Amino acid sequence: MNTVVIKVTPSVMKKMKETYNGNLVNKKVPYSEFTAKKSGTAITAYTSGKVMFQGDNAQREAALWGAELPKKKKHTGSSDSSAKSAKLPANFSQLSVVGSDEVGNGSYFGPVTVCAAYADKEHLSALKALGVKDSKALTDKQIRQLAEKIKELIPFQLLVVNPEKYNQIQPTYNAVRMKVALHNQAIGLLLDKLAPVTPEAILIDQFTPEGNYNKYVSLEKTKVNQKIYFTTKGEQYHLAVAAASIISRASFLDELDAASVELGLTVPSGAGHKSDEVAAKVLRKGGIELLGKYAKLHFANTEKAKKLVK
């Protein structure tokens, strides 16, 4: 069994927890942030920032978060299907690119928002001047202000799946398949808007191995598969992903605010104990039917909230 250990920053740890939300296991490990199991690989994230991957696919899973894959021996006639995700074209940050990112998948309350944004060469300097960068390095106020300016500057396509719709399709679409479908749809709709202009590349902020993405996208009626690249921390490689992330985040925050007004409660992001407490209040107010309009019911928070009500 392969074992790989990496060290990550708090922001990456947060994104990892969101990414593996659908794979979390109820296993108490001392000093751990979370434990998960995906495709036979056990993932244990510790409060120290270290993350351990164990299993046959440990190296490949760890590579999604910055670990280096062992170099393969070259042999004639081989074709590396992951080449595009392993290495971006030279001067990629200066190309005209469609970037896409999502927000809300790891939050119990609120929607899943996915945005695809097109940043062409002519607008890169303007986006940089606005202060567009990794949304995790921005305050909520800055994100909201930037989102409005970005939407006036470049073409984008935003999709919002509210919790009620999410709960309807979740039994058929697991968390990863749902994100694949949404990214594919957002990119496709944006490409339709841009036609006849075509981007030089498409960059998706990677949330699953490329092979897994291709497996799920093949199930969609209409699929975009040309010039697509995948990489984690995509916002560091092109401003299009950073812009998409900011628009997605702003929309997610707006939806949480709207839910707070409707419920008369402060609706939190994330999936911590605060979410359990608010969910319990919503259950007392209107039962599971009301909760299902604002929260993703398959999360463990639902059962925790029910226990608080009892």
mmCIF file with all atom_site columns, N, CA and C in Angstrom, residues 25-67:
data_model
loop_
_atom_site.group_PDB
_atom_site.id
_atom_site.type_symbol
_atom_site.label_atom_id
_atom_site.label_alt_id
_atom_site.label_comp_id
_atom_site.label_asym_id
_atom_site.label_entity_id
_atom_site.label_seq_id
_atom_site.pdbx_PDB_ins_code
_atom_site.Cartn_x
_atom_site.Cartn_y
_atom_site.Cartn_z
_atom_site.occupancy
_atom_site.B_iso_or_equiv
_atom_site.pdbx_formal_charge
_atom_site.auth_seq_id
_atom_site.auth_comp_id
_atom_site.auth_asym_id
_atom_site.auth_atom_id
_atom_site.pdbx_PDB_model_num
ATOM 1   N N  . VAL A 1 25 ? -15.655 10.210 6.071  1.00 0.00 ? 25 VAL A N  1
ATOM 2   C CA . VAL A 1 25 ? -16.011 9.014  6.841  1.00 0.00 ? 25 VAL A CA 1
ATOM 3   C C  . VAL A 1 25 ? -16.084 9.383  8.311  1.00 0.00 ? 25 VAL A C  1
ATOM 4   N N  . ASN A 1 26 ? -16.959 8.721  9.016  1.00 0.00 ? 26 ASN A N  1
ATOM 5   C CA . ASN A 1 26 ? -17.168 8.987  10.439 1.00 0.00 ? 26 ASN A CA 1
ATOM 6   C C  . ASN A 1 26 ? -16.150 8.199  11.261 1.00 0.00 ? 26 ASN A C  1
ATOM 7   N N  . LYS A 1 27 ? -14.918 8.667  11.200 1.00 0.00 ? 27 LYS A N  1
ATOM 8   C CA . LYS A 1 27 ? -13.827 7.993  11.905 1.00 0.00 ? 27 LYS A CA 1
ATOM 9   C C  . LYS A 1 27 ? -13.059 9.029  12.703 1.00 0.00 ? 27 LYS A C  1
ATOM 10  N N  . LYS A 1 28 ? -13.019 8.860  14.013 1.00 0.00 ? 28 LYS A N  1
ATOM 11  C CA . LYS A 1 28 ? -12.350 9.838  14.862 1.00 0.00 ? 28 LYS A CA 1
ATOM 12  C C  . LYS A 1 28 ? -10.859 9.529  14.957 1.00 0.00 ? 28 LYS A C  1
ATOM 13  N N  . VAL A 1 29 ? -10.058 10.399 14.385 1.00 0.00 ? 29 VAL A N  1
ATOM 14  C CA . VAL A 1 29 ? -8.602  10.279 14.447 1.00 0.00 ? 29 VAL A CA 1
ATOM 15  C C  . VAL A 1 29 ? -8.079  11.469 15.249 1.00 0.00 ? 29 VAL A C  1
ATOM 16  N N  . PRO A 1 30 ? -7.292  11.218 16.290 1.00 0.00 ? 30 PRO A N  1
ATOM 17  C CA . PRO A 1 30 ? -6.788  12.316 17.128 1.00 0.00 ? 30 PRO A CA 1
ATOM 18  C C  . PRO A 1 30 ? -6.066  13.392 16.308 1.00 0.00 ? 30 PRO A C  1
ATOM 19  N N  . TYR A 1 31 ? -6.350  14.654 16.631 1.00 0.00 ? 31 TYR A N  1
ATOM 20  C CA . TYR A 1 31 ? -5.699  15.807 16.012 1.00 0.00 ? 31 TYR A CA 1
ATOM 21  C C  . TYR A 1 31 ? -5.942  15.903 14.500 1.00 0.00 ? 31 TYR A C  1
ATOM 22  N N  . SER A 1 32 ? -7.050  15.375 14.044 1.00 0.00 ? 32 SER A N  1
ATOM 23  C CA . SER A 1 32 ? -7.338  15.431 12.613 1.00 0.00 ? 32 SER A CA 1
ATOM 24  C C  . SER A 1 32 ? -8.412  16.469 12.308 1.00 0.00 ? 32 SER A C  1
ATOM 25  N N  . GLU A 1 33 ? -8.308  17.072 11.103 1.00 0.00 ? 33 GLU A N  1
ATOM 26  C CA . GLU A 1 33 ? -9.329  17.997 10.608 1.00 0.00 ? 33 GLU A CA 1
ATOM 27  C C  . GLU A 1 33 ? -10.485 17.210 10.005 1.00 0.00 ? 33 GLU A C  1
ATOM 28  N N  . PHE A 1 34 ? -10.150 16.160 9.249  1.00 0.00 ? 34 PHE A N  1
ATOM 29  C CA . PHE A 1 34 ? -11.163 15.296 8.655  1.00 0.00 ? 34 PHE A CA 1
ATOM 30  C C  . PHE A 1 34 ? -10.505 14.030 8.138  1.00 0.00 ? 34 PHE A C  1
ATOM 31  N N  . THR A 1 35 ? -11.340 13.013 7.912  1.00 0.00 ? 35 THR A N  1
ATOM 32  C CA . THR A 1 35 ? -10.890 11.786 7.264  1.00 0.00 ? 35 THR A CA 1
ATOM 33  C C  . THR A 1 35 ? -11.856 11.476 6.132  1.00 0.00 ? 35 THR A C  1
ATOM 34  N N  . ALA A 1 36 ? -11.328 10.944 5.053  1.00 0.00 ? 36 ALA A N  1
ATOM 35  C CA . ALA A 1 36 ? -12.163 10.637 3.895  1.00 0.00 ? 36 ALA A CA 1
ATOM 36  C C  . ALA A 1 36 ? -11.616 9.410  3.187  1.00 0.00 ? 36 ALA A C  1
ATOM 37  N N  . LYS A 1 37 ? -12.454 8.831  2.340  1.00 0.00 ? 37 LYS A N  1
ATOM 38  C CA . LYS A 1 37 ? -12.018 7.692  1.527  1.00 0.00 ? 37 LYS A CA 1
ATOM 39  C C  . LYS A 1 37 ? -12.551 7.882  0.122  1.00 0.00 ? 37 LYS A C  1
ATOM 40  N N  . LYS A 1 38 ? -11.623 7.846  -0.855 1.00 0.00 ? 38 LYS A N  1
ATOM 41  C CA . LYS A 1 38 ? -12.007 8.073  -2.242 1.00 0.00 ? 38 LYS A CA 1
ATOM 42  C C  . LYS A 1 38 ? -11.272 7.091  -3.138 1.00 0.00 ? 38 LYS A C  1
ATOM 43  N N  . SER A 1 39 ? -12.036 6.333  -3.909 1.00 0.00 ? 39 SER A N  1
ATOM 44  C CA . SER A 1 39 ? -11.470 5.375  -4.874 1.00 0.00 ? 39 SER A CA 1
ATOM 45  C C  . SER A 1 39 ? -10.409 4.486  -4.240 1.00 0.00 ? 39 SER A C  1
ATOM 46  N N  . GLY A 1 40 ? -10.694 4.007  -3.034 1.00 0.00 ? 40 GLY A N  1
ATOM 47  C CA . GLY A 1 40 ? -9.769  3.097  -2.367 1.00 0.00 ? 40 GLY A CA 1
ATOM 48  C C  . GLY A 1 40 ? -8.617  3.781  -1.655 1.00 0.00 ? 40 GLY A C  1
ATOM 49  N N  . THR A 1 41 ? -8.581  5.108  -1.669 1.00 0.00 ? 41 THR A N  1
ATOM 50  C CA . THR A 1 41 ? -7.515  5.847  -1.004 1.00 0.00 ? 41 THR A CA 1
ATOM 51  C C  . THR A 1 41 ? -8.055  6.512  0.259  1.00 0.00 ? 41 THR A C  1
ATOM 52  N N  . ALA A 1 42 ? -7.397  6.254  1.376  1.00 0.00 ? 42 ALA A N  1
ATOM 53  C CA . ALA A 1 42 ? -7.778  6.871  2.645  1.00 0.00 ? 42 ALA A CA 1
ATOM 54  C C  . ALA A 1 42 ? -7.032  8.189  2.781  1.00 0.00 ? 42 ALA A C  1
ATOM 55  N N  . ILE A 1 43 ? -7.744  9.245  3.148  1.00 0.00 ? 43 ILE A N  1
ATOM 56  C CA . ILE A 1 43 ? -7.158  10.574 3.289  1.00 0.00 ? 43 ILE A CA 1
ATOM 57  C C  . ILE A 1 43 ? -7.381  11.049 4.722  1.00 0.00 ? 43 ILE A C  1
ATOM 58  N N  . THR A 1 44 ? -6.305  11.371 5.411  1.00 0.00 ? 44 THR A N  1
ATOM 59  C CA . THR A 1 44 ? -6.394  11.875 6.774  1.00 0.00 ? 44 THR A CA 1
ATOM 60  C C  . THR A 1 44 ? -5.689  13.219 6.842  1.00 0.00 ? 44 THR A C  1
ATOM 61  N N  . ALA A 1 45 ? -6.440  14.265 7.176  1.00 0.00 ? 45 ALA A N  1
ATOM 62  C CA . ALA A 1 45 ? -5.891  15.613 7.257  1.00 0.00 ? 45 ALA A CA 1
ATOM 63  C C  . ALA A 1 45 ? -5.756  16.002 8.729  1.00 0.00 ? 45 ALA A C  1
ATOM 64  N N  . TYR A 1 46 ? -4.560  16.418 9.119  1.00 0.00 ? 46 TYR A N  1
ATOM 65  C CA . TYR A 1 46 ? -4.280  16.736 10.514 1.00 0.00 ? 46 TYR A CA 1
ATOM 66  C C  . TYR A 1 46 ? -4.246  18.241 10.759 1.00 0.00 ? 46 TYR A C  1
ATOM 67  N N  . THR A 1 47 ? -4.505  18.627 12.007 1.00 0.00 ? 47 THR A N  1
ATOM 68  C CA . THR A 1 47 ? -4.526  20.042 12.376 1.00 0.00 ? 47 THR A CA 1
ATOM 69  C C  . THR A 1 47 ? -3.176  20.707 12.159 1.00 0.00 ? 47 THR A C  1
ATOM 70  N N  . SER A 1 48 ? -2.125  19.933 12.086 1.00 0.00 ? 48 SER A N  1
ATOM 71  C CA . SER A 1 48 ? -0.783  20.466 11.839 1.00 0.00 ? 48 SER A CA 1
ATOM 72  C C  . SER A 1 48 ? -0.603  20.951 10.407 1.00 0.00 ? 48 SER A C  1
ATOM 73  N N  . GLY A 1 49 ? -1.545  20.581 9.522  1.00 0.00 ? 49 GLY A N  1
ATOM 74  C CA . GLY A 1 49 ? -1.426  20.938 8.119  1.00 0.00 ? 49 GLY A CA 1
ATOM 75  C C  . GLY A 1 49 ? -0.935  19.786 7.261  1.00 0.00 ? 49 GLY A C  1
ATOM 76  N N  . LYS A 1 50 ? -0.553  18.683 7.913  1.00 0.00 ? 50 LYS A N  1
ATOM 77  C CA . LYS A 1 50 ? -0.107  17.517 7.156  1.00 0.00 ? 50 LYS A CA 1
ATOM 78  C C  . LYS A 1 50 ? -1.316  16.691 6.712  1.00 0.00 ? 50 LYS A C  1
ATOM 79  N N  . VAL A 1 51 ? -1.225  16.148 5.502  1.00 0.00 ? 51 VAL A N  1
ATOM 80  C CA . VAL A 1 51 ? -2.296  15.308 4.963  1.00 0.00 ? 51 VAL A CA 1
ATOM 81  C C  . VAL A 1 51 ? -1.671  13.999 4.490  1.00 0.00 ? 51 VAL A C  1
ATOM 82  N N  . MET A 1 52 ? -2.236  12.891 4.954  1.00 0.00 ? 52 MET A N  1
ATOM 83  C CA . MET A 1 52 ? -1.703  11.579 4.595  1.00 0.00 ? 52 MET A CA 1
ATOM 84  C C  . MET A 1 52 ? -2.660  10.866 3.656  1.00 0.00 ? 52 MET A C  1
ATOM 85  N N  . PHE A 1 53 ? -2.116  10.350 2.553  1.00 0.00 ? 53 PHE A N  1
ATOM 86  C CA . PHE A 1 53 ? -2.872  9.583  1.578  1.00 0.00 ? 53 PHE A CA 1
ATOM 87  C C  . PHE A 1 53 ? -2.360  8.148  1.615  1.00 0.00 ? 53 PHE A C  1
ATOM 88  N N  . GLN A 1 54 ? -3.266  7.176  1.752  1.00 0.00 ? 54 GLN A N  1
ATOM 89  C CA . GLN A 1 54 ? -2.885  5.770  1.814  1.00 0.00 ? 54 GLN A CA 1
ATOM 90  C C  . GLN A 1 54 ? -3.750  4.950  0.869  1.00 0.00 ? 54 GLN A C  1
ATOM 91  N N  . GLY A 1 55 ? -3.111  4.139  0.036  1.00 0.00 ? 55 GLY A N  1
ATOM 92  C CA . GLY A 1 55 ? -3.858  3.296  -0.897 1.00 0.00 ? 55 GLY A CA 1
ATOM 93  C C  . GLY A 1 55 ? -3.145  3.210  -2.232 1.00 0.00 ? 55 GLY A C  1
ATOM 94  N N  . ASP A 1 56 ? -3.692  2.397  -3.126 1.00 0.00 ? 56 ASP A N  1
ATOM 95  C CA . ASP A 1 56 ? -3.068  2.188  -4.435 1.00 0.00 ? 56 ASP A CA 1
ATOM 96  C C  . ASP A 1 56 ? -2.990  3.473  -5.253 1.00 0.00 ? 56 ASP A C  1
ATOM 97  N N  . ASN A 1 57 ? -3.976  4.384  -5.057 1.00 0.00 ? 57 ASN A N  1
ATOM 98  C CA . ASN A 1 57 ? -3.998  5.627  -5.826 1.00 0.00 ? 57 ASN A CA 1
ATOM 99  C C  . ASN A 1 57 ? -3.508  6.825  -5.019 1.00 0.00 ? 57 ASN A C  1
ATOM 100 N N  . ALA A 1 58 ? -2.781  6.549  -3.941 1.00 0.00 ? 58 ALA A N  1
ATOM 101 C CA . ALA A 1 58 ? -2.335  7.619  -3.046 1.00 0.00 ? 58 ALA A CA 1
ATOM 102 C C  . ALA A 1 58 ? -1.505  8.679  -3.754 1.00 0.00 ? 58 ALA A C  1
ATOM 103 N N  . GLN A 1 59 ? -0.556  8.236  -4.570 1.00 0.00 ? 59 GLN A N  1
ATOM 104 C CA . GLN A 1 59 ? 0.325   9.192  -5.237 1.00 0.00 ? 59 GLN A CA 1
ATOM 105 C C  . GLN A 1 59 ? -0.435  10.093 -6.201 1.00 0.00 ? 59 GLN A C  1
ATOM 106 N N  . ARG A 1 60 ? -1.344  9.495  -6.956 1.00 0.00 ? 60 ARG A N  1
ATOM 107 C CA . ARG A 1 60 ? -2.103  10.288 -7.919 1.00 0.00 ? 60 ARG A CA 1
ATOM 108 C C  . ARG A 1 60 ? -3.054  11.254 -7.203 1.00 0.00 ? 60 ARG A C  1
ATOM 109 N N  . GLU A 1 61 ? -3.673  10.810 -6.114 1.00 0.00 ? 61 GLU A N  1
ATOM 110 C CA . GLU A 1 61 ? -4.591  11.680 -5.375 1.00 0.00 ? 61 GLU A CA 1
ATOM 111 C C  . GLU A 1 61 ? -3.821  12.830 -4.722 1.00 0.00 ? 61 GLU A C  1
ATOM 112 N N  . ALA A 1 62 ? -2.665  12.523 -4.153 1.00 0.00 ? 62 ALA A N  1
ATOM 113 C CA . ALA A 1 62 ? -1.839  13.565 -3.526 1.00 0.00 ? 62 ALA A CA 1
ATOM 114 C C  . ALA A 1 62 ? -1.337  14.562 -4.563 1.00 0.00 ? 62 ALA A C  1
ATOM 115 N N  . ALA A 1 63 ? -1.144  14.088 -5.794 1.00 0.00 ? 63 ALA A N  1
ATOM 116 C CA . ALA A 1 63 ? -0.644  14.960 -6.865 1.00 0.00 ? 63 ALA A CA 1
ATOM 117 C C  . ALA A 1 63 ? -1.636  16.074 -7.182 1.00 0.00 ? 63 ALA A C  1
ATOM 118 N N  . LEU A 1 64 ? -2.914  15.845 -6.899 1.00 0.00 ? 64 LEU A N  1
ATOM 119 C CA . LEU A 1 64 ? -3.926  16.873 -7.130 1.00 0.00 ? 64 LEU A CA 1
ATOM 120 C C  . LEU A 1 64 ? -3.702  18.083 -6.234 1.00 0.00 ? 64 LEU A C  1
ATOM 121 N N  . TRP A 1 65 ? -2.949  17.875 -5.149 1.00 0.00 ? 65 TRP A N  1
ATOM 122 C CA . TRP A 1 65 ? -2.716  18.934 -4.166 1.00 0.00 ? 65 TRP A CA 1
ATOM 123 C C  . TRP A 1 65 ? -1.251  19.348 -4.085 1.00 0.00 ? 65 TRP A C  1
ATOM 124 N N  . GLY A 1 66 ? -0.508  19.066 -5.145 1.00 0.00 ? 66 GLY A N  1
ATOM 125 C CA . GLY A 1 66 ? 0.845   19.586 -5.231 1.00 0.00 ? 66 GLY A CA 1
ATOM 126 C C  . GLY A 1 66 ? 1.968   18.585 -5.105 1.00 0.00 ? 66 GLY A C  1
ATOM 127 N N  . ALA A 1 67 ? 1.675   17.344 -4.695 1.00 0.00 ? 67 ALA A N  1
ATOM 128 C CA . ALA A 1 67 ? 2.738   16.345 -4.585 1.00 0.00 ? 67 ALA A CA 1
ATOM 129 C C  . ALA A 1 67 ? 3.202   15.930 -5.973 1.00 0.00 ? 67 ALA A C  1
#
